[in-house]
CSV table of C-alpha atoms and ligand atoms in Angstrom, one decimal:
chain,number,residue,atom,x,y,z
A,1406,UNK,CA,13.8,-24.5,16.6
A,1407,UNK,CA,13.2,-21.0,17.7
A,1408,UNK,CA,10.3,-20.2,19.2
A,1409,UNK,CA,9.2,-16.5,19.0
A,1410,UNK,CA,8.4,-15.0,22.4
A,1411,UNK,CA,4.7,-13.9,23.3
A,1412,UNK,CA,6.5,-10.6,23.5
A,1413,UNK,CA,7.4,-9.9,20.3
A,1414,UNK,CA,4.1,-12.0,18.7
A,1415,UNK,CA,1.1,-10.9,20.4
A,1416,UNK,CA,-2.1,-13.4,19.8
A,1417,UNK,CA,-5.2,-12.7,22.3
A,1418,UNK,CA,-7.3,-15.1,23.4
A,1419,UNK,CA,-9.3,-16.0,20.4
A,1420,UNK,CA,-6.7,-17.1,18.7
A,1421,UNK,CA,-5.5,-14.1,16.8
A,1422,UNK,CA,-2.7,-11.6,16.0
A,1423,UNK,CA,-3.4,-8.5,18.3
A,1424,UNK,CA,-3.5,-5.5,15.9
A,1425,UNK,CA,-5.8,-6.5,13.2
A,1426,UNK,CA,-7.6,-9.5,15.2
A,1427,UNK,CA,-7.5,-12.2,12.9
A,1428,UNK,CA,-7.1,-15.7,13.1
A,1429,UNK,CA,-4.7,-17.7,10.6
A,1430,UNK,CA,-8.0,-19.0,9.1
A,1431,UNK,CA,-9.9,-15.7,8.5
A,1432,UNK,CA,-7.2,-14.7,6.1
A,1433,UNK,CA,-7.2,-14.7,1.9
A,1434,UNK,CA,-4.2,-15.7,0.1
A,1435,UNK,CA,-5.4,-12.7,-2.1
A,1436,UNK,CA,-5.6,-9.3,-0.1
A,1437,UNK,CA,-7.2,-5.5,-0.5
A,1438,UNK,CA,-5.7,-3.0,1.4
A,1439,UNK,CA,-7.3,0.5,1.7
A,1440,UNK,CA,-6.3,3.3,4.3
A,1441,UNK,CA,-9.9,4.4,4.8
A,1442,UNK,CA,-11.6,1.9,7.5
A,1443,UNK,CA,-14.8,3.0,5.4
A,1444,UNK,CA,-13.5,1.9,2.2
A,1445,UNK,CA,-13.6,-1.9,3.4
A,1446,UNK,CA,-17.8,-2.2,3.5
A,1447,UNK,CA,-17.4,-0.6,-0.3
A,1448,UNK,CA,-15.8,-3.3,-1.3
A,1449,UNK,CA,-17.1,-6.3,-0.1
A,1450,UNK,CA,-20.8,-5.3,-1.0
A,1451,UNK,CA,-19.8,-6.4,-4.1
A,1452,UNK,CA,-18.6,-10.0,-2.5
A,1453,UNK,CA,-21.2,-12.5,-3.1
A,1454,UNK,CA,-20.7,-13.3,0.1
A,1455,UNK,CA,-18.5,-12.8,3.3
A,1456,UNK,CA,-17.6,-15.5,6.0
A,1457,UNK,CA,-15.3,-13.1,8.6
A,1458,UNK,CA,-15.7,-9.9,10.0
A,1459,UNK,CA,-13.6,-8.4,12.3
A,1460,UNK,CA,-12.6,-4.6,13.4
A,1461,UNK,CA,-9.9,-3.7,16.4
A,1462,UNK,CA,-8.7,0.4,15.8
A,1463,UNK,CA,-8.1,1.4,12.5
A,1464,UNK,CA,-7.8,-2.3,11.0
A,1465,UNK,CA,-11.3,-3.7,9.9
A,1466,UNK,CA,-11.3,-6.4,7.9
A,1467,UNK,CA,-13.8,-8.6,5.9
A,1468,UNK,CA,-12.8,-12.0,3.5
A,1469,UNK,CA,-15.1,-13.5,1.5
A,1470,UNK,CA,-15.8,-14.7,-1.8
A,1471,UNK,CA,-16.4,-13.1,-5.1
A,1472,UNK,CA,-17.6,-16.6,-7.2
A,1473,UNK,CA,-14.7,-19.1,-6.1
A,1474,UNK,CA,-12.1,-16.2,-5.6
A,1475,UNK,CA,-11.7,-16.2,-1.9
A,1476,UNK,CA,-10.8,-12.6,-0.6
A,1477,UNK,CA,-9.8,-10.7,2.6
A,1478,UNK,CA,-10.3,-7.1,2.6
A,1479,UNK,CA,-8.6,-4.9,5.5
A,1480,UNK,CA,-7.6,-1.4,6.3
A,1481,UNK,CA,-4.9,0.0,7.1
A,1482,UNK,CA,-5.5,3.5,8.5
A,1483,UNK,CA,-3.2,5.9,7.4
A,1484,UNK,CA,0.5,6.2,7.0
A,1485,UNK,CA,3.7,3.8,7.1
A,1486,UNK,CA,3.5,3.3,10.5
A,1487,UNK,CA,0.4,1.0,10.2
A,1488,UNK,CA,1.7,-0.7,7.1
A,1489,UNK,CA,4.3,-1.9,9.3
A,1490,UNK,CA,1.9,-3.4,11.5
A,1491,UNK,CA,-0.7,-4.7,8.6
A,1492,UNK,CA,2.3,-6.2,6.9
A,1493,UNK,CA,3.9,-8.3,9.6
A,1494,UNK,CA,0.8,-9.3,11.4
A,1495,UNK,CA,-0.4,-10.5,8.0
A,1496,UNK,CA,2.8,-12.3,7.1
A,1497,UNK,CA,2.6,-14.2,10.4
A,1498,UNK,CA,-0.7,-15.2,9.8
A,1499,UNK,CA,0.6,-17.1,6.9
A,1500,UNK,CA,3.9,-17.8,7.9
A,1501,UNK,CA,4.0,-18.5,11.1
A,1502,UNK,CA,3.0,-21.2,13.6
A,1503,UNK,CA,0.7,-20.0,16.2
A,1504,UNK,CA,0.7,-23.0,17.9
A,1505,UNK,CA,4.3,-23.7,17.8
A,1506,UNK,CA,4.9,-20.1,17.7
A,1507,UNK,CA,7.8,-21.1,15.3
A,1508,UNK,CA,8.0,-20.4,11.5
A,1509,UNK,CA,6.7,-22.5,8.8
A,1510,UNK,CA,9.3,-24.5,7.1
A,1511,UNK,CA,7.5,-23.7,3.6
A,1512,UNK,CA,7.3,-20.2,3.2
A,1513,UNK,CA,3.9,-18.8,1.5
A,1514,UNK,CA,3.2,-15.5,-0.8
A,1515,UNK,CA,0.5,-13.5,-0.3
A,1516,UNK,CA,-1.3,-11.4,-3.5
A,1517,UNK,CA,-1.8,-7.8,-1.4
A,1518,UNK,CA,-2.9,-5.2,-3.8
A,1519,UNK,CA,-3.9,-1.7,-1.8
A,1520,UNK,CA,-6.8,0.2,-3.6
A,1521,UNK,CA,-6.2,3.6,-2.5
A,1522,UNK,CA,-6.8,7.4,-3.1
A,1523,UNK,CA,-3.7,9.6,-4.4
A,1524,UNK,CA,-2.6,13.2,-5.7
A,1525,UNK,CA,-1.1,13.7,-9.4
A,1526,UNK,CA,2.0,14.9,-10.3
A,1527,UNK,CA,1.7,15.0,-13.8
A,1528,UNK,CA,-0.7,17.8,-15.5
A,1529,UNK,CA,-1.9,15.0,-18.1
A,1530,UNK,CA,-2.9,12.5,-15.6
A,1531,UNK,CA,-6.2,13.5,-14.6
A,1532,UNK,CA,-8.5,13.7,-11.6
A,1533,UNK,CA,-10.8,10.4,-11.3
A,1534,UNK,CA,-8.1,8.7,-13.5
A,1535,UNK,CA,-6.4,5.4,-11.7
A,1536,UNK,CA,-2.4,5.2,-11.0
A,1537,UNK,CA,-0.3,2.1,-10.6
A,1538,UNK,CA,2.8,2.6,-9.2
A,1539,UNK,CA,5.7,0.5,-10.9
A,1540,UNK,CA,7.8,1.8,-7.7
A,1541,UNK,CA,7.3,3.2,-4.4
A,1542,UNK,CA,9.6,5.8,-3.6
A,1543,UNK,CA,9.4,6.1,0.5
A,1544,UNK,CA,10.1,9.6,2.2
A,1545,UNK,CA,9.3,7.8,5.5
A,1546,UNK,CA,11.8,5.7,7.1
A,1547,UNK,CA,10.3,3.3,7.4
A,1548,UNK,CA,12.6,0.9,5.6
A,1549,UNK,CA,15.7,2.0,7.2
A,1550,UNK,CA,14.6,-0.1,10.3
A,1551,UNK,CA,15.0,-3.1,8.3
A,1552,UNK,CA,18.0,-4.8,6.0
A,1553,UNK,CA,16.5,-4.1,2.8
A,1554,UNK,CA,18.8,-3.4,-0.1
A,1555,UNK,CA,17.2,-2.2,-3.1
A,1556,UNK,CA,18.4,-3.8,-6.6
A,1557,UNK,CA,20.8,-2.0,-9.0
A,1558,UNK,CA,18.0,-1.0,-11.1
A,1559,UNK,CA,16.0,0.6,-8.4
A,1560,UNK,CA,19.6,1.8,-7.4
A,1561,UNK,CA,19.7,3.7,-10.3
A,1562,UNK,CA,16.0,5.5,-9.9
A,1563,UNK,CA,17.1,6.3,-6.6
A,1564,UNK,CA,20.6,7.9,-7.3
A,1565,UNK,CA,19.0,9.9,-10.6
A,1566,UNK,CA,16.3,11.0,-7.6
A,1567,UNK,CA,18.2,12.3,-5.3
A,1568,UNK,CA,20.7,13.9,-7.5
A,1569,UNK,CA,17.7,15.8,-9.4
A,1570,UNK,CA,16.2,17.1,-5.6
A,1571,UNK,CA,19.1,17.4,-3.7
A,1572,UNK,CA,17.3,15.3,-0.9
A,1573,UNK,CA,19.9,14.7,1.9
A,1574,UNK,CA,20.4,14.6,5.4
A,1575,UNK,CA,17.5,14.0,7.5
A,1576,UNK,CA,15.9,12.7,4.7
A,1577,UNK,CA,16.8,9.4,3.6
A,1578,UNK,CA,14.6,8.0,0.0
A,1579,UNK,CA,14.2,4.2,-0.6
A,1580,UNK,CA,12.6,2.5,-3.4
A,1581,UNK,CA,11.1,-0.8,-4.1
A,1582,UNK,CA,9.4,-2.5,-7.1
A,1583,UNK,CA,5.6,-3.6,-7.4
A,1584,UNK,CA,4.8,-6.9,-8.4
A,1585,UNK,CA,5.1,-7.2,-12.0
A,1586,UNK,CA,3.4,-10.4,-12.7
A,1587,UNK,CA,0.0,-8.5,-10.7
A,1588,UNK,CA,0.6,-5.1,-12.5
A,1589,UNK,CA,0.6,-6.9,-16.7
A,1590,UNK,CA,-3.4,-6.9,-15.7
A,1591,UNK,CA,-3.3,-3.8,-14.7
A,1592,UNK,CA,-2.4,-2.3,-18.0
A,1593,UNK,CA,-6.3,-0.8,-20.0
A,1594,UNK,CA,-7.4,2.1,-18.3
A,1595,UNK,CA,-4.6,2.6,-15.9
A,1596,UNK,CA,-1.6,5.2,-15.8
A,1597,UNK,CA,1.9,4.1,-14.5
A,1598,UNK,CA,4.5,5.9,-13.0
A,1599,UNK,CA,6.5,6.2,-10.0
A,1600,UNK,CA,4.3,6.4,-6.5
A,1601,UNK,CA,6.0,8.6,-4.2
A,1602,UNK,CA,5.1,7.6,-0.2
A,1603,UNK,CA,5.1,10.7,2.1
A,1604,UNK,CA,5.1,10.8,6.1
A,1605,UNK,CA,2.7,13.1,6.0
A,1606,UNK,CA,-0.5,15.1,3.6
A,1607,UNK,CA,0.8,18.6,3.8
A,1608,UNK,CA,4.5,19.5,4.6
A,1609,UNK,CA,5.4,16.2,3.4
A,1610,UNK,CA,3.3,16.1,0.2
A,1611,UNK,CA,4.1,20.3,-0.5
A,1612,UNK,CA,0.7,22.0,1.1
A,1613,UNK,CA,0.8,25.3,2.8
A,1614,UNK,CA,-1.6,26.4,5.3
A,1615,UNK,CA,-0.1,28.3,8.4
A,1616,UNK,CA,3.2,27.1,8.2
A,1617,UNK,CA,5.7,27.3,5.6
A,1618,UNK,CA,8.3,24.1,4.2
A,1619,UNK,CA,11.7,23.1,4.7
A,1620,UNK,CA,11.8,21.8,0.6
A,1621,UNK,CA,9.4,24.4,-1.5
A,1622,UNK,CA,10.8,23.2,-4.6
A,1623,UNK,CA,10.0,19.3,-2.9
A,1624,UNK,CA,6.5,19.0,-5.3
A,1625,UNK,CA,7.6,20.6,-8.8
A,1626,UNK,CA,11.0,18.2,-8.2
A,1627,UNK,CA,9.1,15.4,-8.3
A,1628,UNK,CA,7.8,16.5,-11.7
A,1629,UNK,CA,10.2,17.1,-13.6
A,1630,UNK,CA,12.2,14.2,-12.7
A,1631,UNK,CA,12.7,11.0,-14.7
A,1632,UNK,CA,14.7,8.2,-14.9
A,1633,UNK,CA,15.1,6.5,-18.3
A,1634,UNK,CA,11.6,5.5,-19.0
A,1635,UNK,CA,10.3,6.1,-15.7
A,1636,UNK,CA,8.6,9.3,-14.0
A,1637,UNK,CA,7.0,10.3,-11.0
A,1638,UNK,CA,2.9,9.9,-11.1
A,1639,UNK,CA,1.5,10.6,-7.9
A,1640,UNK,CA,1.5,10.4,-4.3
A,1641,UNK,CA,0.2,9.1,-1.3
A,1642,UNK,CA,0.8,7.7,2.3
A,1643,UNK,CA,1.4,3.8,2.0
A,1644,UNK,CA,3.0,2.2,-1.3
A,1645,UNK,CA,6.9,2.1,-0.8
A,1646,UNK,CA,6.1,0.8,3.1
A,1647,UNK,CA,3.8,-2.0,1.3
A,1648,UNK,CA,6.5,-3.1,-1.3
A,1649,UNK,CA,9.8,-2.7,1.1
A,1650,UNK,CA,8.2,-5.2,3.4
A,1651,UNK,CA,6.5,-7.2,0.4
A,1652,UNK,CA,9.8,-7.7,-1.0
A,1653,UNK,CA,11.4,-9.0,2.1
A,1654,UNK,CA,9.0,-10.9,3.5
A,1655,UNK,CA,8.1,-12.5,-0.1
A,1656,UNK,CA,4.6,-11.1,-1.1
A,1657,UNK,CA,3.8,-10.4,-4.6
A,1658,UNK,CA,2.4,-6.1,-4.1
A,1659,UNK,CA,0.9,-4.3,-6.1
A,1660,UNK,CA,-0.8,-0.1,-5.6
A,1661,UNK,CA,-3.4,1.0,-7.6
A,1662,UNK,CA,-4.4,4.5,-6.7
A,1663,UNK,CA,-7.7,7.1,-8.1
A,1664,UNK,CA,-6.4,10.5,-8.8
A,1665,UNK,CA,-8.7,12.9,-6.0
A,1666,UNK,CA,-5.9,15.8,-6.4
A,1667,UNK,CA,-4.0,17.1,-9.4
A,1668,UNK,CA,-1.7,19.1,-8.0
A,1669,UNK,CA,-0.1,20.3,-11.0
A,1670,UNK,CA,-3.3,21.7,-12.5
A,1671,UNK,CA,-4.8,22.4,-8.7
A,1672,UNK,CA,-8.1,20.7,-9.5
A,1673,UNK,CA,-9.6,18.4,-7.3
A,1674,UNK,CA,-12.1,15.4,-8.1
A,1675,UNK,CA,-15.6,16.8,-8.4
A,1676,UNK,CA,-17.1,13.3,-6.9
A,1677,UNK,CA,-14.3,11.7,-4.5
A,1678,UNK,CA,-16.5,8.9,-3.6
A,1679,UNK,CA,-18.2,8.0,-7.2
A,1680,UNK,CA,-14.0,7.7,-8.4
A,1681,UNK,CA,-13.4,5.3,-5.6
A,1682,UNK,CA,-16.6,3.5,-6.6
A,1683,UNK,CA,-15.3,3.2,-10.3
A,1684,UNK,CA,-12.2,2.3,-8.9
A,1685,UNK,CA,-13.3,-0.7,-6.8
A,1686,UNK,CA,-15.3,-2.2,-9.9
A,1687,UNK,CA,-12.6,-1.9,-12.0
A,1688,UNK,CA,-10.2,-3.6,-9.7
A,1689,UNK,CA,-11.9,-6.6,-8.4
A,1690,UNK,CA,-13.0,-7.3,-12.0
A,1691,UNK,CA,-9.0,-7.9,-12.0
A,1692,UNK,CA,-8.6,-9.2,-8.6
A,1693,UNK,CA,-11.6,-11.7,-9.3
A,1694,UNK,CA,-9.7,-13.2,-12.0
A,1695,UNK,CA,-6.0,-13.4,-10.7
B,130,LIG,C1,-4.7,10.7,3.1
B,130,LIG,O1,-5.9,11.4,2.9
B,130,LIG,C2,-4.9,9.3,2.9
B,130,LIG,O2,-5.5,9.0,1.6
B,130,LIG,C3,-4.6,8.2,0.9
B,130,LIG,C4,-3.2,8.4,1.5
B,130,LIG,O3,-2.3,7.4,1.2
B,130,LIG,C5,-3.6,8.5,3.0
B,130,LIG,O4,-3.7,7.2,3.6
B,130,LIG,O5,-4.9,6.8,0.8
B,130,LIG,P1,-6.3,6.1,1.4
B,130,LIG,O6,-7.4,6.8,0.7
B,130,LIG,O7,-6.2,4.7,1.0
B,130,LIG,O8,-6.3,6.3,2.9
B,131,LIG,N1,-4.0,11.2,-0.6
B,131,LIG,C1,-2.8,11.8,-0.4
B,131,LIG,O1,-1.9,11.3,0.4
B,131,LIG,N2,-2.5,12.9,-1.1
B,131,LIG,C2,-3.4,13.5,-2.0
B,131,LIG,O2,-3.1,14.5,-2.6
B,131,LIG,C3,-4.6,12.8,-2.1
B,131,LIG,C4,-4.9,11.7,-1.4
């Protein structure tokens, strides 16, 4: 069997995968992910209580139980980058030997639902509101390092995408589908739509300060485009990274964002922090359950 170098698999001398410094037992099956290293202490207050925690950079992380539900909380920071990391380094928690440093024979799914903070693209879904994404559309690239094939119907999206911006060249769009057995509970109270992931909060997601952009037209593109029933809702920095590797490496994903921009109608949430509060509550009144 192939053993996987201690190159390529870091684990430190506790015992645990060297980004986000956990052991294989510290982990959930069920998992939060959040971008704000913050966010994670907002979210398991309302744990009854919590066995692990653990921080190393950007990546804190806390698991614990809400009544018999036993969850892991972590951070991501921000961007694709990390989800690259968060997503393998969880994956081998599960799936991989650290003794043995071989994979498991039976393969295991994870439940990784990110609770996050977006910006509208739709005039009618308002600041403080909450976004699922039924896709993430990636502007990163992070995908194209990997052999992920999207299916015809998220061929489709992606053709009727790029056809309506004119995207090309240097940048290349993927797309991948949330998890729709986690996302039929996430139905009362929640928008859907498309979740476009950007490289980047200003360029990237349209915003002018001192410098001007390659694609002007990149932010009103994204809405006014459809695809059969489906339209662009929002963006943000982490979905399509979360469901490309989800979908290869066999975890069921799901996004759920809180509106803070609405860059259509240029408002901004009046009370950031009370939205993400509403948000949590909302969620892992879900999450408890599933
Ligand atoms: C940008 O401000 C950050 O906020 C959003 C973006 O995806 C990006 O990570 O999400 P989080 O609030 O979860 O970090
Ligand atoms: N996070 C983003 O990436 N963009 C926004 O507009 C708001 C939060």
């Amino acid at each position: 069997m192939n053993t996987i170098a201690p190159s390529e698999l870091i684990i430190n001398e506790r015992g645990a995968v060297y980004h986000v410094d956990l052991r294989p037992d510290e982990l959930a099956d069920t998992v939060i992910t959040v971008g704000d290293p913050d966010r994670v202490e907002k979210i398991s207050k309302h744990f009854d209580s919590i066995e692990v925690k653990r921080q190393h950079r950007e990546f804190v992380t806390h698991t614990g139980y809400i009544g018999k539900k036993r969850l892991t909380v972590i951070s991501t920071g921000i961007g694709p980058d990390n989800i690259d990391i968060v997503m393998n380094e969880l994956d081998a928690l599960k799936n991989i030997d650290f003794t043995t440093r071989t994979i498991k024979p039976n393969l295991q799914s994870l439940k990784i639902i990110r609770l996050g903070t977006s910006g509208a693209l739709q005039a009618d879904i308002p600041v403080d509101s909450f976004v699922v994404g039924t896709h993430g559309l990636g502007l990163d690239n992070l995908l194209h390092y990997y052999p992920y094939q999207a299916n015809e119907a998220e061929q489709q999206i992606l053709k009727n995408f790029i056809a309506h911006t004119q995207l090309s060249g240097n940048i290349q769009p993927y797309i991948a589908t949330g998890s729709i057995s986690i996302l039929k509970h996430f139905v009362e109270g929640f928008h859907h739509g498309i979740t476009v992931t950007c490289p980047g909060f200003y360029g990237p997601q349209g915003r002018v300060l001192r410098l001007g952009l390659a694609n002007p037209g990149l932010v009103d593109n994204f809405s006014s485009f459809s695809s059969g029933e489906h339209r662009i809702s929002n963006f943000e920095m982490e979905t399509s990274a979360i469901y490309g590797l989800g979908k290869l490496l066999g975890h069921q994903c799901l996004s759920v964002n809180v509106i803070v921009a609405n860059r259509i109608r240029k408002e901004f949430s009046k009370d950031g922090a009370l939205a993400v509060e509403n948000l949590i509550k909302k969620a892992l009144s879900i999450i408890s359950t599933l």
